[in-house]
């Protein structure tokens, strides 16, 4: 999608075909770049077997497990992890490069989106938990808001006897609606979020052992263990909590005979489809390097040969570790703060309010997604990603390029690419030399390293292979959602039953996060909120 030639072809095609036909053509082309589900392999075992084909508590695999090394090289073992990490960063103090296209709202939304279904099994207690397993439902289902299980969902809902049908629990602070706090004054999980055995029902926030007592008091009771990771992510969950409750109020008024359960379930239906629409029409279009605006048309998937049940792959889990997009420092509500001081502490979010938080995050430029550009406080997260790739015996970077129909890199220079800027070319040449010293043969470059060694595609925030894999998986997983099936969305009677006339109108008038924010946060005015920098110009 990064080729200017493709933009010309699309422009010419639009003069002959309608937008819907071009939209369907492009989506089918993007999804068809790689093998479609079901995949023969999973991380359960490094070979094909019944348990590997059916046990969805493990990730699927796009390519089979591959031993290292792939090709003859100066060494026969993988380079030491510490040597590989030195290539990732951190960026030199004060020299972190910025992405010319993206604001920090882009990686914040990416984290919120993927935390719902890319869920490596981790533990606050056992740091050696098997990185082959997943706790994912394998669907875009807004589990960070609603929880992964029915018991979690019930604990997050208001009891039916409140008279506020279908609502999620909330509290009012400084005149604004926020999720309920997870912990009580005694520092323990509140009883309402525990089962009859006294054990917590909700997943504990990851990193809880490192939370300050002040930060602990601000953590929200939410459906996902990563929602409280940073205010940039928590604010998105707050926004959708408010929107769910707003939708529930509309449904309760319009359908007074409905019980609490039907109001809740219908509001959830509406919000999930609304969320998917934002994923395609704001988020994917931000990644898109052409001027053509893709739309979330579920008809594209109804008779497509790639319409299969979702099962997240380990490769998809890893390629979404966009740690380098996160800036070392953030301007929060007018003050420059180290990024690590924002972790697991919602006090700044509560202090500035939801509208100001979105404006603040949109005013910060994302860092550039490239090797050597990492914020210092994310070195540990990057290290775990490489360890996970090695634990799962992923195939090589070049194998994945071939699997996506891209040319294999024949040299280390092919990976880093060419630049007309002499200073940038010198940086790339130095990176190519470092990769050569690590791997000795281009076919031995690890998948996770090669992904981010590539340069950013012109007019986009992502490198070529990352972008190709994101586009393939995003559409094949978003548009195959059960709520968008031919027999729900495609049947006019069932569509009205699942979403109501009022709900369909709300979906229709939603394309961006800004649309939802306008309905749920006072004081926004005409201030900028978006993923694409207002100063960005096409290259």
Short mmCIF file of C-alpha atoms in Angstrom, two decimals:
data_model
loop_
_atom_site.label_atom_id
_atom_site.label_comp_id
_atom_site.label_asym_id
_atom_site.label_seq_id
_atom_site.Cartn_x
_atom_site.Cartn_y
_atom_site.Cartn_z
CA UNK A 1 0.00 0.00 0.00
CA UNK A 2 3.00 2.27 0.28
CA UNK A 3 3.60 2.58 -3.47
CA UNK A 4 2.64 5.83 -5.15
CA UNK A 5 1.81 3.71 -8.21
CA UNK A 6 -0.95 2.04 -6.22
CA UNK A 7 -2.46 5.44 -5.37
CA UNK A 8 -2.58 6.24 -9.08
CA UNK A 9 -4.26 2.92 -9.86
CA UNK A 10 -6.85 3.46 -7.11
CA UNK A 11 -7.58 6.95 -8.36
CA UNK A 12 -8.12 5.68 -11.90
CA UNK A 13 -10.30 2.81 -10.68
CA UNK A 14 -12.52 5.16 -8.68
CA UNK A 15 -13.47 6.92 -11.90
CA UNK A 16 -14.85 3.63 -13.21
CA UNK A 17 -15.98 1.73 -10.11
CA UNK A 18 -17.81 2.83 -6.99
CA UNK A 19 -16.18 3.34 -3.60
CA UNK A 20 -17.69 0.12 -2.26
CA UNK A 21 -16.20 -1.96 -5.07
CA UNK A 22 -12.74 -0.46 -4.61
CA UNK A 23 -13.07 -0.90 -0.84
CA UNK A 24 -13.90 -4.59 -1.26
CA UNK A 25 -11.09 -5.10 -3.76
CA UNK A 26 -8.49 -3.54 -1.47
CA UNK A 27 -9.61 -5.40 1.65
CA UNK A 28 -9.61 -8.75 -0.17
CA UNK A 29 -6.18 -7.97 -1.58
CA UNK A 30 -4.78 -7.04 1.84
CA UNK A 31 -6.19 -10.12 3.57
CA UNK A 32 -5.12 -12.38 0.72
CA UNK A 33 -1.43 -11.54 1.07
CA UNK A 34 -0.84 -14.41 3.49
CA UNK A 35 -2.27 -17.77 4.54
CA UNK A 36 -5.77 -17.45 5.90
CA UNK A 37 -7.24 -19.35 8.85
CA UNK A 38 -7.45 -22.10 9.96
CA UNK A 39 -3.69 -22.52 10.41
CA UNK A 40 -2.21 -26.03 10.71
CA UNK A 41 -0.01 -25.10 13.68
CA UNK A 42 -0.22 -23.59 17.14
CA UNK A 43 2.18 -22.88 19.99
CA UNK A 44 0.88 -25.96 21.88
CA UNK A 45 3.52 -28.04 20.08
CA UNK A 46 6.08 -27.45 17.34
CA UNK A 47 4.33 -30.02 15.15
CA UNK A 48 0.80 -30.65 13.84
CA UNK A 49 -1.45 -32.54 16.25
CA UNK A 50 -5.07 -32.65 17.43
CA UNK A 51 -4.47 -30.67 20.60
CA UNK A 52 -2.58 -28.05 18.61
CA UNK A 53 -5.52 -27.73 16.22
CA UNK A 54 -8.17 -27.39 18.93
CA UNK A 55 -6.71 -25.96 22.17
CA UNK A 56 -7.36 -22.23 21.86
CA UNK A 57 -5.59 -21.51 25.15
CA UNK A 58 -2.49 -21.46 22.96
CA UNK A 59 -1.79 -19.07 20.10
CA UNK A 60 -2.06 -20.15 16.49
CA UNK A 61 0.93 -19.88 14.15
CA UNK A 62 1.06 -18.32 10.70
CA UNK A 63 4.22 -20.33 9.91
CA UNK A 64 5.50 -23.56 11.48
CA UNK A 65 8.15 -23.52 14.20
CA UNK A 66 11.64 -23.23 12.78
CA UNK A 67 14.97 -24.20 14.39
CA UNK A 68 17.82 -21.73 14.49
CA UNK A 69 20.02 -21.10 12.58
CA UNK A 70 18.24 -21.15 9.24
CA UNK A 71 21.37 -20.64 7.14
CA UNK A 72 25.13 -21.02 7.39
CA UNK A 73 26.63 -18.20 9.41
CA UNK A 74 29.72 -17.30 11.39
CA UNK A 75 28.09 -18.77 14.49
CA UNK A 76 25.67 -21.61 15.05
CA UNK A 77 23.80 -20.11 17.99
CA UNK A 78 21.44 -17.17 18.31
CA UNK A 79 23.22 -13.98 19.33
CA UNK A 80 23.04 -13.28 23.07
CA UNK A 81 19.90 -11.48 24.14
CA UNK A 82 21.88 -8.59 25.59
CA UNK A 83 23.61 -8.01 22.24
CA UNK A 84 20.27 -7.95 20.41
CA UNK A 85 18.78 -5.58 22.97
CA UNK A 86 21.64 -3.16 22.35
CA UNK A 87 20.30 -2.72 18.81
CA UNK A 88 16.83 -1.81 20.12
CA UNK A 89 18.05 1.02 22.28
CA UNK A 90 17.42 2.98 24.30
CA UNK A 91 17.58 6.14 22.24
CA UNK A 92 20.39 8.53 23.22
CA UNK A 93 19.21 11.13 25.78
CA UNK A 94 17.25 13.87 24.07
CA UNK A 95 17.66 12.31 20.62
CA UNK A 96 14.58 10.10 20.33
CA UNK A 97 13.19 10.50 16.83
CA UNK A 98 9.52 11.35 16.24
CA UNK A 99 7.06 9.94 13.73
CA UNK A 100 6.06 12.64 11.21
CA UNK A 101 2.49 11.29 10.97
CA UNK A 102 1.30 10.01 14.36
CA UNK A 103 0.23 11.52 17.64
CA UNK A 104 0.42 9.49 20.86
CA UNK A 105 -3.31 8.77 20.49
CA UNK A 106 -2.32 6.28 17.78
CA UNK A 107 -0.20 3.94 19.96
CA UNK A 108 -2.60 4.46 22.89
CA UNK A 109 -5.51 3.22 20.80
CA UNK A 110 -3.39 0.41 19.36
CA UNK A 111 -2.60 -0.77 22.89
CA UNK A 112 -6.22 -0.58 24.00
CA UNK A 113 -7.40 -2.45 20.91
CA UNK A 114 -4.87 -5.24 21.05
CA UNK A 115 -5.00 -5.69 24.83
CA UNK A 116 -8.48 -7.10 24.23
CA UNK A 117 -7.33 -10.10 22.20
CA UNK A 118 -3.53 -10.28 22.24
CA UNK A 119 -3.17 -11.77 25.68
CA UNK A 120 -0.03 -13.72 26.45
CA UNK A 121 -0.59 -15.58 29.69
CA UNK A 122 1.33 -13.61 32.29
CA UNK A 123 1.29 -13.42 36.04
CA UNK A 124 2.14 -10.86 38.67
CA UNK A 125 3.64 -13.71 40.67
CA UNK A 126 5.31 -16.11 38.22
CA UNK A 127 7.63 -14.28 35.83
CA UNK A 128 8.42 -17.58 34.08
CA UNK A 129 4.85 -18.29 32.95
CA UNK A 130 4.82 -20.19 29.65
CA UNK A 131 4.89 -17.59 26.86
CA UNK A 132 3.18 -20.04 24.52
CA UNK A 133 -0.21 -19.68 26.21
CA UNK A 134 -2.90 -17.05 25.83
CA UNK A 135 -5.95 -15.97 27.82
CA UNK A 136 -7.55 -14.43 24.73
CA UNK A 137 -11.18 -14.84 23.64
CA UNK A 138 -9.81 -14.35 20.09
CA UNK A 139 -12.45 -11.72 19.29
CA UNK A 140 -12.73 -7.94 19.15
CA UNK A 141 -15.22 -7.91 22.01
CA UNK A 142 -14.18 -4.91 24.13
CA UNK A 143 -13.06 -7.24 26.90
CA UNK A 144 -10.94 -4.45 28.48
CA UNK A 145 -14.29 -2.79 29.24
CA UNK A 146 -16.57 -5.79 29.80
CA UNK A 147 -14.18 -8.47 31.05
CA UNK A 148 -13.13 -11.79 29.53
CA UNK A 149 -15.63 -13.96 31.41
CA UNK A 150 -19.28 -13.73 32.36
CA UNK A 151 -18.41 -13.56 36.06
CA UNK A 152 -16.13 -10.61 35.44
CA UNK A 153 -18.82 -8.87 33.39
CA UNK A 154 -21.43 -9.35 36.11
CA UNK A 155 -19.12 -7.88 38.74
CA UNK A 156 -18.65 -4.75 36.61
CA UNK A 157 -22.40 -4.20 36.08
CA UNK A 158 -24.79 -2.30 38.29
CA UNK A 159 -27.28 -4.60 40.08
CA UNK A 160 -30.70 -4.77 38.37
CA UNK A 161 -32.49 -3.31 41.40
CA UNK A 162 -30.91 0.15 40.94
CA UNK A 163 -33.45 1.08 38.29
CA UNK A 164 -30.63 2.05 35.92
CA UNK A 165 -30.98 -0.79 33.47
CA UNK A 166 -27.97 -2.21 31.67
CA UNK A 167 -25.41 0.14 33.19
CA UNK A 168 -21.80 -0.46 34.13
CA UNK A 169 -20.69 0.60 37.61
CA UNK A 170 -19.27 4.10 37.83
CA UNK A 171 -18.57 6.97 40.21
CA UNK A 172 -18.62 10.76 39.92
CA UNK A 173 -15.47 12.76 40.71
CA UNK A 174 -15.27 16.51 40.06
CA UNK A 175 -18.54 16.31 38.15
CA UNK A 176 -17.29 13.62 35.71
CA UNK A 177 -18.12 9.93 35.39
CA UNK A 178 -15.29 7.45 36.00
CA UNK A 179 -15.05 3.70 36.60
CA UNK A 180 -15.27 2.56 40.21
CA UNK A 181 -11.95 2.14 42.01
CA UNK A 182 -10.72 -1.43 42.35
CA UNK A 183 -9.28 -1.15 45.85
CA UNK A 184 -10.92 -0.02 49.06
CA UNK A 185 -9.45 2.19 51.75
CA UNK A 186 -7.87 -0.89 53.33
CA UNK A 187 -5.83 -1.56 50.18
CA UNK A 188 -7.71 -4.79 49.38
CA UNK A 189 -9.87 -5.49 46.32
CA UNK A 190 -13.39 -4.31 47.10
CA UNK A 191 -15.79 -7.16 48.03
CA UNK A 192 -18.09 -6.32 45.10
CA UNK A 193 -15.30 -7.46 42.75
CA UNK A 194 -14.69 -10.74 44.60
CA UNK A 195 -16.44 -14.08 44.43
CA UNK A 196 -18.15 -15.98 47.24
CA UNK A 197 -14.75 -17.45 48.13
CA UNK A 198 -13.36 -13.96 48.69
CA UNK A 199 -10.97 -14.20 45.74
CA UNK A 200 -10.87 -11.37 43.16
CA UNK A 201 -12.92 -11.94 40.01
CA UNK A 202 -11.10 -9.35 37.91
CA UNK A 203 -7.61 -9.87 36.50
CA UNK A 204 -5.08 -8.06 38.70
CA UNK A 205 -3.44 -5.07 36.99
CA UNK A 206 -0.12 -6.18 35.50
CA UNK A 207 2.78 -4.70 37.40
CA UNK A 208 0.77 -4.30 40.58
CA UNK A 209 3.79 -5.23 42.71
CA UNK A 210 5.51 -2.05 41.52
CA UNK A 211 2.61 0.35 42.18
CA UNK A 212 3.02 3.09 44.77
CA UNK A 213 0.40 3.29 47.53
CA UNK A 214 -0.86 6.55 45.98
CA UNK A 215 -1.12 4.99 42.54
CA UNK A 216 -2.90 1.91 43.90
CA UNK A 217 -5.73 4.08 45.20
CA UNK A 218 -6.40 5.42 41.66
CA UNK A 219 -6.60 2.09 39.82
CA UNK A 220 -9.98 1.44 38.19
CA UNK A 221 -12.05 -1.74 38.33
CA UNK A 222 -12.02 -2.71 34.66
CA UNK A 223 -12.26 -5.75 32.43
CA UNK A 224 -8.62 -5.89 31.37
CA UNK A 225 -5.41 -6.27 33.35
CA UNK A 226 -3.61 -3.75 31.12
CA UNK A 227 -6.19 -0.93 31.11
CA UNK A 228 -4.60 0.80 34.11
CA UNK A 229 -1.12 0.63 32.53
CA UNK A 230 -1.08 4.34 31.67
CA UNK A 231 -3.60 7.20 31.56
CA UNK A 232 -3.34 7.30 27.75
CA UNK A 233 -4.94 3.84 27.71
CA UNK A 234 -7.22 4.19 30.73
CA UNK A 235 -8.86 7.27 29.22
CA UNK A 236 -10.08 5.24 26.23
CA UNK A 237 -11.74 2.74 28.55
CA UNK A 238 -13.36 5.60 30.48
CA UNK A 239 -14.72 6.99 27.22
CA UNK A 240 -16.34 3.69 26.26
CA UNK A 241 -17.75 3.17 29.75
CA UNK A 242 -19.51 6.52 29.44
CA UNK A 243 -20.72 5.68 25.95
CA UNK A 244 -22.07 2.29 27.07
CA UNK A 245 -24.05 3.91 29.88
CA UNK A 246 -25.30 6.64 27.55
CA UNK A 247 -26.52 4.01 25.09
CA UNK A 248 -28.16 2.02 27.90
CA UNK A 249 -30.06 5.14 28.98
CA UNK A 250 -31.33 5.66 25.42
CA UNK A 251 -32.45 2.03 25.21
CA UNK A 252 -34.15 2.10 28.61
CA UNK A 253 -36.14 5.17 27.61
CA UNK A 254 -37.04 3.80 24.18
CA UNK A 255 -37.91 0.29 25.36
CA UNK A 256 -39.43 0.57 28.84
CA UNK A 257 -40.59 -3.06 28.78
CA UNK A 258 -37.07 -4.43 28.43
CA UNK A 259 -35.36 -5.95 31.45
CA UNK A 260 -31.87 -5.08 32.69
CA UNK A 261 -30.23 -7.93 30.79
CA UNK A 262 -31.62 -7.01 27.39
CA UNK A 263 -30.70 -3.35 27.78
CA UNK A 264 -27.14 -4.31 28.73
CA UNK A 265 -26.68 -6.85 25.95
CA UNK A 266 -28.06 -4.53 23.28
CA UNK A 267 -25.89 -1.63 24.43
CA UNK A 268 -22.89 -3.94 24.27
CA UNK A 269 -23.84 -5.03 20.74
CA UNK A 270 -24.00 -1.41 19.60
CA UNK A 271 -20.74 -0.41 21.24
CA UNK A 272 -18.73 -3.36 19.87
CA UNK A 273 -19.79 -2.56 16.30
CA UNK A 274 -19.15 1.14 16.91
CA UNK A 275 -15.66 0.23 18.15
CA UNK A 276 -14.94 -1.93 15.09
CA UNK A 277 -16.03 0.94 12.87
CA UNK A 278 -13.52 3.24 14.59
CA UNK A 279 -10.83 0.57 14.23
CA UNK A 280 -11.27 0.54 10.45
CA UNK A 281 -12.28 4.09 9.63
CA UNK A 282 -9.92 5.99 11.93
CA UNK A 283 -7.16 3.65 13.08
CA UNK A 284 -6.59 1.59 9.91
CA UNK A 285 -6.98 4.68 7.74
CA UNK A 286 -4.26 6.33 9.81
CA UNK A 287 -1.97 3.38 8.99
CA UNK A 288 -3.08 3.43 5.35
CA UNK A 289 -0.51 5.12 3.10
CA UNK A 290 -2.88 5.87 0.20
CA UNK A 291 -5.43 8.67 -0.02
CA UNK A 292 -8.28 6.18 -0.40
CA UNK A 293 -10.41 5.97 2.75
CA UNK A 294 -11.31 2.41 3.68
CA UNK A 295 -14.72 1.75 5.22
CA UNK A 296 -15.98 -0.91 7.63
CA UNK A 297 -18.30 -2.67 5.21
CA UNK A 298 -19.05 -6.16 6.60
CA UNK A 299 -20.44 -7.37 3.26
CA UNK A 300 -16.83 -7.76 2.10
CA UNK A 301 -16.42 -10.74 4.44
CA UNK A 302 -19.75 -12.52 4.00
CA UNK A 303 -18.74 -14.74 1.10
CA UNK A 304 -14.97 -14.33 1.27
CA UNK A 305 -12.81 -17.45 1.43
CA UNK A 306 -11.00 -15.90 4.42
CA UNK A 307 -14.11 -15.71 6.58
CA UNK A 308 -13.13 -18.16 9.31
CA UNK A 309 -13.39 -18.19 13.13
CA UNK A 310 -10.76 -16.01 14.76
CA UNK A 311 -7.71 -17.51 16.43
CA UNK A 312 -4.93 -15.07 17.23
CA UNK A 313 -1.43 -15.99 16.10
CA UNK A 314 1.78 -15.65 18.05
CA UNK A 315 3.18 -13.60 15.15
CA UNK A 316 0.33 -11.11 15.41
CA UNK A 317 0.92 -10.89 19.14
CA UNK A 318 4.57 -10.00 18.61
CA UNK A 319 4.36 -7.65 15.65
CA UNK A 320 2.06 -5.39 17.69
CA UNK A 321 4.73 -4.62 20.30
CA UNK A 322 5.12 -1.04 19.13
CA UNK A 323 7.13 0.04 22.15
CA UNK A 324 9.31 2.47 20.17
CA UNK A 325 6.26 4.65 19.41
CA UNK A 326 6.12 5.68 23.07
CA UNK A 327 8.01 8.92 23.85
CA UNK A 328 10.54 9.13 26.65
CA UNK A 329 8.84 12.25 28.00
CA UNK A 330 5.25 13.44 27.67
CA UNK A 331 3.76 16.90 27.89
CA UNK A 332 0.83 16.22 30.23
CA UNK A 333 -1.62 19.07 30.69
CA UNK A 334 1.12 21.60 29.95
CA UNK A 335 3.90 20.02 32.04
CA UNK A 336 6.77 17.84 30.76
CA UNK A 337 6.87 14.57 32.71
CA UNK A 338 8.98 11.40 32.34
CA UNK A 339 6.91 8.72 30.66
CA UNK A 340 7.57 6.17 33.37
CA UNK A 341 5.90 8.39 36.00
CA UNK A 342 2.58 7.92 34.19
CA UNK A 343 2.56 4.15 34.60
CA UNK A 344 -0.10 2.52 36.82
CA UNK A 345 -1.30 5.81 38.24
CA UNK A 346 -4.54 7.46 37.13
CA UNK A 347 -4.14 10.58 39.28
CA UNK A 348 -3.13 12.77 36.33
CA UNK A 349 -6.12 11.53 34.32
CA UNK A 350 -8.53 12.21 37.18
CA UNK A 351 -6.92 15.60 37.78
CA UNK A 352 -7.24 16.97 34.26
CA UNK A 353 -10.54 15.40 33.15
CA UNK A 354 -11.38 13.29 30.11
CA UNK A 355 -11.59 16.04 27.47
CA UNK A 356 -8.26 17.54 28.51
CA UNK A 357 -6.66 14.08 28.60
CA UNK A 358 -7.59 13.36 24.97
CA UNK A 359 -6.42 16.81 23.90
CA UNK A 360 -3.15 16.33 25.80
CA UNK A 361 -2.43 12.91 24.31
CA UNK A 362 -3.27 14.19 20.80
CA UNK A 363 -0.86 17.11 21.26
CA UNK A 364 2.10 14.77 21.85
CA UNK A 365 3.93 13.37 18.84
CA UNK A 366 4.55 9.64 18.79
CA UNK A 367 8.14 8.48 18.54
CA UNK A 368 9.36 6.73 15.39
CA UNK A 369 8.92 2.96 15.19
CA UNK A 370 12.51 1.94 14.50
CA UNK A 371 15.45 0.19 16.11
CA UNK A 372 17.52 2.31 18.48
CA UNK A 373 14.63 4.62 19.33
CA UNK A 374 13.23 2.97 22.46
CA UNK A 375 12.29 4.82 25.65
CA UNK A 376 14.47 3.68 28.55
CA UNK A 377 11.56 2.46 30.69
CA UNK A 378 10.44 0.00 27.99
CA UNK A 379 13.66 -1.98 27.68
CA UNK A 380 12.23 -4.73 29.88
CA UNK A 381 9.07 -5.04 27.78
CA UNK A 382 11.14 -5.30 24.59
CA UNK A 383 13.35 -7.96 26.14
CA UNK A 384 10.29 -10.09 27.01
CA UNK A 385 9.06 -9.83 23.42
CA UNK A 386 12.29 -11.25 22.04
CA UNK A 387 12.24 -13.99 24.67
CA UNK A 388 8.69 -14.88 23.67
CA UNK A 389 9.66 -15.14 20.01
CA UNK A 390 12.54 -17.43 20.89
CA UNK A 391 10.44 -19.56 23.26
CA UNK A 392 7.99 -20.15 20.41
CA UNK A 393 10.72 -20.95 17.84
CA UNK A 394 9.44 -18.46 15.31
CA UNK A 395 10.58 -18.68 11.70
CA UNK A 396 12.99 -16.08 10.36
CA UNK A 397 12.23 -12.55 9.25
CA UNK A 398 12.83 -13.50 5.61
CA UNK A 399 10.42 -16.44 5.87
CA UNK A 400 7.67 -14.04 6.93
CA UNK A 401 8.42 -11.63 4.11
CA UNK A 402 8.02 -14.51 1.69
CA UNK A 403 4.80 -15.63 3.41
CA UNK A 404 3.32 -12.16 2.84
CA UNK A 405 4.31 -12.09 -0.82
CA UNK A 406 7.18 -9.65 -0.29
CA UNK A 407 10.69 -10.01 -1.71
CA UNK A 408 13.16 -11.72 0.57
CA UNK A 409 16.01 -9.50 1.74
CA UNK A 410 19.21 -10.58 0.03
CA UNK A 411 21.49 -8.40 2.13
CA UNK A 412 21.42 -6.52 5.40
CA UNK A 413 21.24 -3.35 3.32
CA UNK A 414 17.98 -4.59 1.83
CA UNK A 415 16.48 -4.74 5.32
CA UNK A 416 17.38 -1.21 6.38
CA UNK A 417 16.70 0.33 2.96
CA UNK A 418 18.11 3.38 1.22
CA UNK A 419 17.63 7.05 2.10
CA UNK A 420 18.41 10.20 0.04
CA UNK A 421 19.51 11.92 3.26
CA UNK A 422 23.24 11.28 3.89
CA UNK A 423 22.93 11.40 7.67
CA UNK A 424 20.01 8.97 7.67
CA UNK A 425 21.82 6.69 5.22
CA UNK A 426 24.86 6.62 7.51
CA UNK A 427 22.59 5.54 10.38
CA UNK A 428 21.11 2.78 8.25
CA UNK A 429 24.52 1.58 7.08
CA UNK A 430 25.66 1.38 10.70
CA UNK A 431 22.55 -0.63 11.59
CA UNK A 432 23.15 -3.00 8.68
CA UNK A 433 26.71 -3.57 9.93
CA UNK A 434 25.46 -4.31 13.44
CA UNK A 435 22.92 -6.83 12.10
CA UNK A 436 25.66 -8.46 10.04
CA UNK A 437 27.84 -8.76 13.14
CA UNK A 438 24.96 -10.34 15.08
CA UNK A 439 23.60 -12.79 12.52
CA UNK A 440 26.27 -13.39 9.88
CA UNK A 441 23.66 -14.34 7.27
CA UNK A 442 20.58 -12.32 6.35
CA UNK A 443 18.39 -15.44 6.51
CA UNK A 444 19.14 -15.78 10.23
CA UNK A 445 17.72 -12.39 11.20
CA UNK A 446 14.99 -13.01 13.75
CA UNK A 447 11.39 -12.10 12.93
CA UNK A 448 11.04 -9.59 15.76
CA UNK A 449 14.33 -7.85 14.96
CA UNK A 450 13.73 -7.63 11.22
CA UNK A 451 10.25 -6.17 11.69
CA UNK A 452 11.62 -3.00 13.25
CA UNK A 453 14.92 -2.85 11.36
CA UNK A 454 12.93 -1.90 8.26
CA UNK A 455 12.35 1.81 7.62
CA UNK A 456 8.95 3.42 7.97
CA UNK A 457 6.86 3.37 4.80
CA UNK A 458 6.35 6.80 3.21
CA UNK A 459 3.04 8.38 4.30
CA UNK A 460 2.59 5.87 7.08
CA UNK A 461 3.77 5.20 10.63
CA UNK A 462 4.80 1.55 10.12
CA UNK A 463 7.50 -0.44 8.30
CA UNK A 464 6.50 -2.54 5.29
CA UNK A 465 6.23 -6.03 6.81
CA UNK A 466 4.51 -4.79 9.96
CA UNK A 467 1.98 -2.88 7.87
CA UNK A 468 1.28 -5.83 5.58
CA UNK A 469 0.68 -8.19 8.51
CA UNK A 470 -1.46 -5.69 10.44
CA UNK A 471 -3.68 -5.05 7.43
CA UNK A 472 -4.09 -8.77 6.71
CA UNK A 473 -5.05 -9.65 10.27
CA UNK A 474 -7.05 -6.54 11.13
CA UNK A 475 -9.64 -6.98 8.41
CA UNK A 476 -9.84 -10.77 8.67
CA UNK A 477 -10.52 -10.45 12.41
CA UNK A 478 -12.64 -7.30 12.59
CA UNK A 479 -15.05 -7.93 9.72
CA UNK A 480 -15.65 -11.56 10.71
CA UNK A 481 -17.10 -10.49 14.07
CA UNK A 482 -20.33 -12.46 14.76
CA UNK A 483 -22.31 -9.22 15.12
CA UNK A 484 -21.37 -8.30 11.54
CA UNK A 485 -22.31 -11.64 10.01
CA UNK A 486 -24.64 -11.96 7.05
CA UNK A 487 -27.31 -13.42 9.31
CA UNK A 488 -27.18 -10.61 11.89
CA UNK A 489 -26.05 -7.41 10.19
CA UNK A 490 -27.15 -8.61 6.76
CA UNK A 491 -30.72 -9.43 7.79
CA UNK A 492 -32.73 -6.22 8.24
CA UNK A 493 -35.08 -7.69 10.88
CA UNK A 494 -32.24 -9.27 12.86
CA UNK A 495 -30.17 -6.10 12.55
CA UNK A 496 -32.94 -4.01 14.08
CA UNK A 497 -33.44 -6.61 16.80
CA UNK A 498 -29.73 -6.78 17.67
CA UNK A 499 -29.07 -3.03 17.61
CA UNK A 500 -32.46 -1.21 17.54
CA UNK A 501 -33.27 1.73 15.30
CA UNK A 502 -31.76 4.09 17.88
CA UNK A 503 -28.56 2.05 18.11
CA UNK A 504 -28.13 1.86 14.35
CA UNK A 505 -28.42 5.65 14.18
CA UNK A 506 -25.66 5.97 16.81
CA UNK A 507 -23.40 3.60 14.86
CA UNK A 508 -24.08 5.51 11.65
CA UNK A 509 -22.94 8.82 13.13
CA UNK A 510 -19.70 7.40 14.56
CA UNK A 511 -16.44 7.21 12.63
CA UNK A 512 -13.80 8.44 15.07
CA UNK A 513 -12.95 8.61 18.76
CA UNK A 514 -13.65 12.33 18.54
CA UNK A 515 -17.27 11.55 17.63
CA UNK A 516 -17.68 9.53 20.84
CA UNK A 517 -15.81 12.09 22.92
CA UNK A 518 -18.06 14.92 21.74
CA UNK A 519 -21.01 13.06 23.27
CA UNK A 520 -19.35 12.21 26.56
CA UNK A 521 -16.97 14.96 27.68
CA UNK A 522 -17.81 18.57 28.44
CA UNK A 523 -15.46 21.42 27.59
CA UNK A 524 -13.86 19.89 24.50
CA UNK A 525 -14.77 22.75 22.17
CA UNK A 526 -12.93 22.81 18.86
CA UNK A 527 -9.61 21.57 20.27
CA UNK A 528 -7.77 18.94 18.22
CA UNK A 529 -8.21 15.24 19.00
CA UNK A 530 -6.85 12.70 16.54
CA UNK A 531 -4.25 10.09 15.61
CA UNK A 532 -2.83 11.98 12.62
CA UNK A 533 -0.73 15.02 13.46
CA UNK A 534 -2.38 18.26 12.29
CA UNK A 535 0.96 19.37 10.79
CA UNK A 536 1.39 16.16 8.76
CA UNK A 537 1.68 16.55 4.99
CA UNK A 538 1.83 13.79 2.40
CA UNK A 539 5.35 12.87 1.35
#
